Amino acid sequence: MDKLDRAILDVLRQRARMSWQDIGRRVHLSGQAVAMRVQRLQDEGVITGFHARIAAPGRCLVTVFMNSPRFDDFERFVQAAPEIVEASKTAGEGCYHLVVEPEEAADLDVFLTTLLTYGTYRVHSVVREIK
């Protein structure tokens, strides 16, 4: 990977939907040259895909305070819950931190009620994603 590849990756990190021509203007290459480099980076496994990040209307940060040491049971619950998009076991305040994206407000209520089986929680709503 050379300097131009790194420049292309920097642009793609900022705006993955930018046209090859627009990227080329930024890195001083033709659109076709950018497309060929991106294809090579994909073939080499450097670029593994392009993803849409969608701001879910109900994205929440949940801190879980376990009321018993049933960590294995809780982690199985976390793995099976589709509304949990990220989960970390933590040291400090709380035992786990979860990022939850329920499809509807009613789904959040059901999720939080089920969560009470394992302990208490604190919920923070995401107002705006910064990074």
GROMACS .gro file of C-alpha atoms in nm:
model
  131
    1MET     CA    1   0.000   0.000   0.000
    2ASP     CA    2   0.149   0.332  -0.104
    3LYS     CA    3   0.084   0.698  -0.026
    4LEU     CA    4  -0.196   0.725  -0.287
    5ASP     CA    5  -0.374   0.417  -0.147
    6ARG     CA    6  -0.364   0.570   0.202
    7ALA     CA    7  -0.499   0.899   0.065
    8ILE     CA    8  -0.786   0.715  -0.107
    9LEU     CA    9  -0.865   0.527   0.216
   10ASP     CA   10  -0.869   0.855   0.411
   11VAL     CA   11  -1.125   1.000   0.167
   12LEU     CA   12  -1.337   0.681   0.177
   13ARG     CA   13  -1.341   0.688   0.559
   14GLN     CA   14  -1.488   1.038   0.545
   15ARG     CA   15  -1.737   0.979   0.263
   16ALA     CA   16  -1.760   0.629   0.122
   17ARG     CA   17  -2.029   0.728  -0.131
   18MET     CA   18  -1.813   0.986  -0.307
   19SER     CA   19  -1.769   0.918  -0.679
   20TRP     CA   20  -1.438   0.783  -0.808
   21GLN     CA   21  -1.394   1.108  -1.001
   22ASP     CA   22  -1.442   1.323  -0.690
   23ILE     CA   23  -1.196   1.107  -0.497
   24GLY     CA   24  -0.955   1.132  -0.791
   25ARG     CA   25  -0.970   1.511  -0.780
   26ARG     CA   26  -0.873   1.503  -0.412
   27VAL     CA   27  -0.581   1.263  -0.456
   28HIS     CA   28  -0.474   1.381  -0.806
   29LEU     CA   29  -0.570   1.068  -1.001
   30SER     CA   30  -0.828   0.991  -1.267
   31GLY     CA   31  -1.157   0.837  -1.159
   32GLN     CA   32  -1.063   0.517  -1.344
   33ALA     CA   33  -0.729   0.495  -1.158
   34VAL     CA   34  -0.911   0.536  -0.825
   35ALA     CA   35  -1.160   0.262  -0.918
   36MET     CA   36  -0.875   0.025  -1.009
   37ARG     CA   37  -0.692   0.096  -0.681
   38VAL     CA   38  -1.010   0.050  -0.475
   39GLN     CA   39  -1.078  -0.281  -0.652
   40ARG     CA   40  -0.721  -0.396  -0.577
   41LEU     CA   41  -0.758  -0.292  -0.211
   42GLN     CA   42  -1.080  -0.495  -0.194
   43ASP     CA   43  -0.913  -0.795  -0.358
   44GLU     CA   44  -0.627  -0.772  -0.106
   45GLY     CA   45  -0.872  -0.758   0.186
   46VAL     CA   46  -0.774  -0.405   0.291
   47ILE     CA   47  -1.127  -0.281   0.215
   48THR     CA   48  -1.379  -0.538   0.335
   49GLY     CA   49  -1.698  -0.356   0.246
   50PHE     CA   50  -1.889  -0.033   0.234
   51HIS     CA   51  -2.149   0.020   0.506
   52ALA     CA   52  -2.435   0.258   0.563
   53ARG     CA   53  -2.452   0.395   0.917
   54ILE     CA   54  -2.812   0.473   0.989
   55ALA     CA   55  -2.907   0.684   1.287
   56ALA     CA   56  -3.170   0.475   1.458
   57PRO     CA   57  -3.447   0.679   1.618
   58GLY     CA   58  -3.419   0.501   1.950
   59ARG     CA   59  -3.044   0.448   1.992
   60CYS     CA   60  -2.970   0.416   2.364
   61LEU     CA   61  -2.668   0.358   2.583
   62VAL     CA   62  -2.750   0.121   2.869
   63THR     CA   63  -2.535   0.059   3.176
   64VAL     CA   64  -2.625  -0.268   3.347
   65PHE     CA   65  -2.573  -0.328   3.720
   66MET     CA   66  -2.594  -0.703   3.782
   67ASN     CA   67  -2.776  -0.817   4.098
   68SER     CA   68  -2.612  -1.162   4.093
   69PRO     CA   69  -2.305  -1.321   3.934
   70ARG     CA   70  -2.508  -1.481   3.650
   71PHE     CA   71  -2.268  -1.343   3.390
   72ASP     CA   72  -2.286  -1.643   3.154
   73ASP     CA   73  -2.667  -1.630   3.147
   74PHE     CA   74  -2.662  -1.257   3.088
   75GLU     CA   75  -2.409  -1.283   2.806
   76ARG     CA   76  -2.623  -1.548   2.635
   77PHE     CA   77  -2.918  -1.309   2.663
   78VAL     CA   78  -2.704  -1.031   2.509
   79GLN     CA   79  -2.594  -1.253   2.219
   80ALA     CA   80  -2.956  -1.346   2.141
   81ALA     CA   81  -3.103  -0.992   2.162
   82PRO     CA   82  -3.113  -0.840   1.811
   83GLU     CA   83  -3.166  -0.487   1.943
   84ILE     CA   84  -2.824  -0.492   2.114
   85VAL     CA   85  -2.571  -0.377   1.855
   86GLU     CA   86  -2.270  -0.347   2.086
   87ALA     CA   87  -2.193  -0.489   2.429
   88SER     CA   88  -1.892  -0.459   2.659
   89LYS     CA   89  -1.816  -0.601   3.003
   90THR     CA   90  -1.672  -0.314   3.201
   91ALA     CA   91  -1.485  -0.229   3.518
   92GLY     CA   92  -1.591   0.081   3.704
   93GLU     CA   93  -1.948   0.202   3.707
   94GLY     CA   94  -2.173  -0.083   3.599
   95CYS     CA   95  -2.094  -0.436   3.492
   96TYR     CA   96  -2.187  -0.402   3.124
   97HIS     CA   97  -2.237  -0.121   2.875
   98LEU     CA   98  -2.479  -0.187   2.588
   99VAL     CA   99  -2.568   0.005   2.275
  100VAL     CA  100  -2.932  -0.071   2.202
  101GLU     CA  101  -3.124   0.018   1.885
  102PRO     CA  102  -3.487  -0.084   1.926
  103GLU     CA  103  -3.710  -0.053   1.621
  104GLU     CA  104  -3.989   0.110   1.824
  105ALA     CA  105  -4.033   0.262   2.169
  106ALA     CA  106  -4.248  -0.036   2.272
  107ASP     CA  107  -3.955  -0.267   2.191
  108LEU     CA  108  -3.735  -0.072   2.431
  109ASP     CA  109  -3.992  -0.117   2.709
  110VAL     CA  110  -4.002  -0.494   2.653
  111PHE     CA  111  -3.622  -0.510   2.642
  112LEU     CA  112  -3.579  -0.312   2.965
  113THR     CA  113  -3.842  -0.521   3.144
  114THR     CA  114  -3.652  -0.837   3.046
  115LEU     CA  115  -3.326  -0.675   3.157
  116LEU     CA  116  -3.465  -0.645   3.511
  117THR     CA  117  -3.428  -1.025   3.534
  118TYR     CA  118  -3.052  -0.972   3.561
  119GLY     CA  119  -3.024  -0.647   3.754
  120THR     CA  120  -3.087  -0.276   3.732
  121TYR     CA  121  -2.990  -0.037   3.456
  122ARG     CA  122  -2.936   0.324   3.361
  123VAL     CA  123  -3.041   0.442   3.013
  124HIS     CA  124  -2.904   0.737   2.817
  125SER     CA  125  -3.056   0.843   2.484
  126VAL     CA  126  -2.826   0.940   2.200
  127VAL     CA  127  -2.907   1.291   2.084
  128ARG     CA  128  -2.648   1.321   1.808
  129GLU     CA  129  -2.359   1.104   1.687
  130ILE     CA  130  -2.031   1.296   1.678
  131LYS     CA  131  -1.793   1.031   1.545
   0.00000   0.00000   0.00000
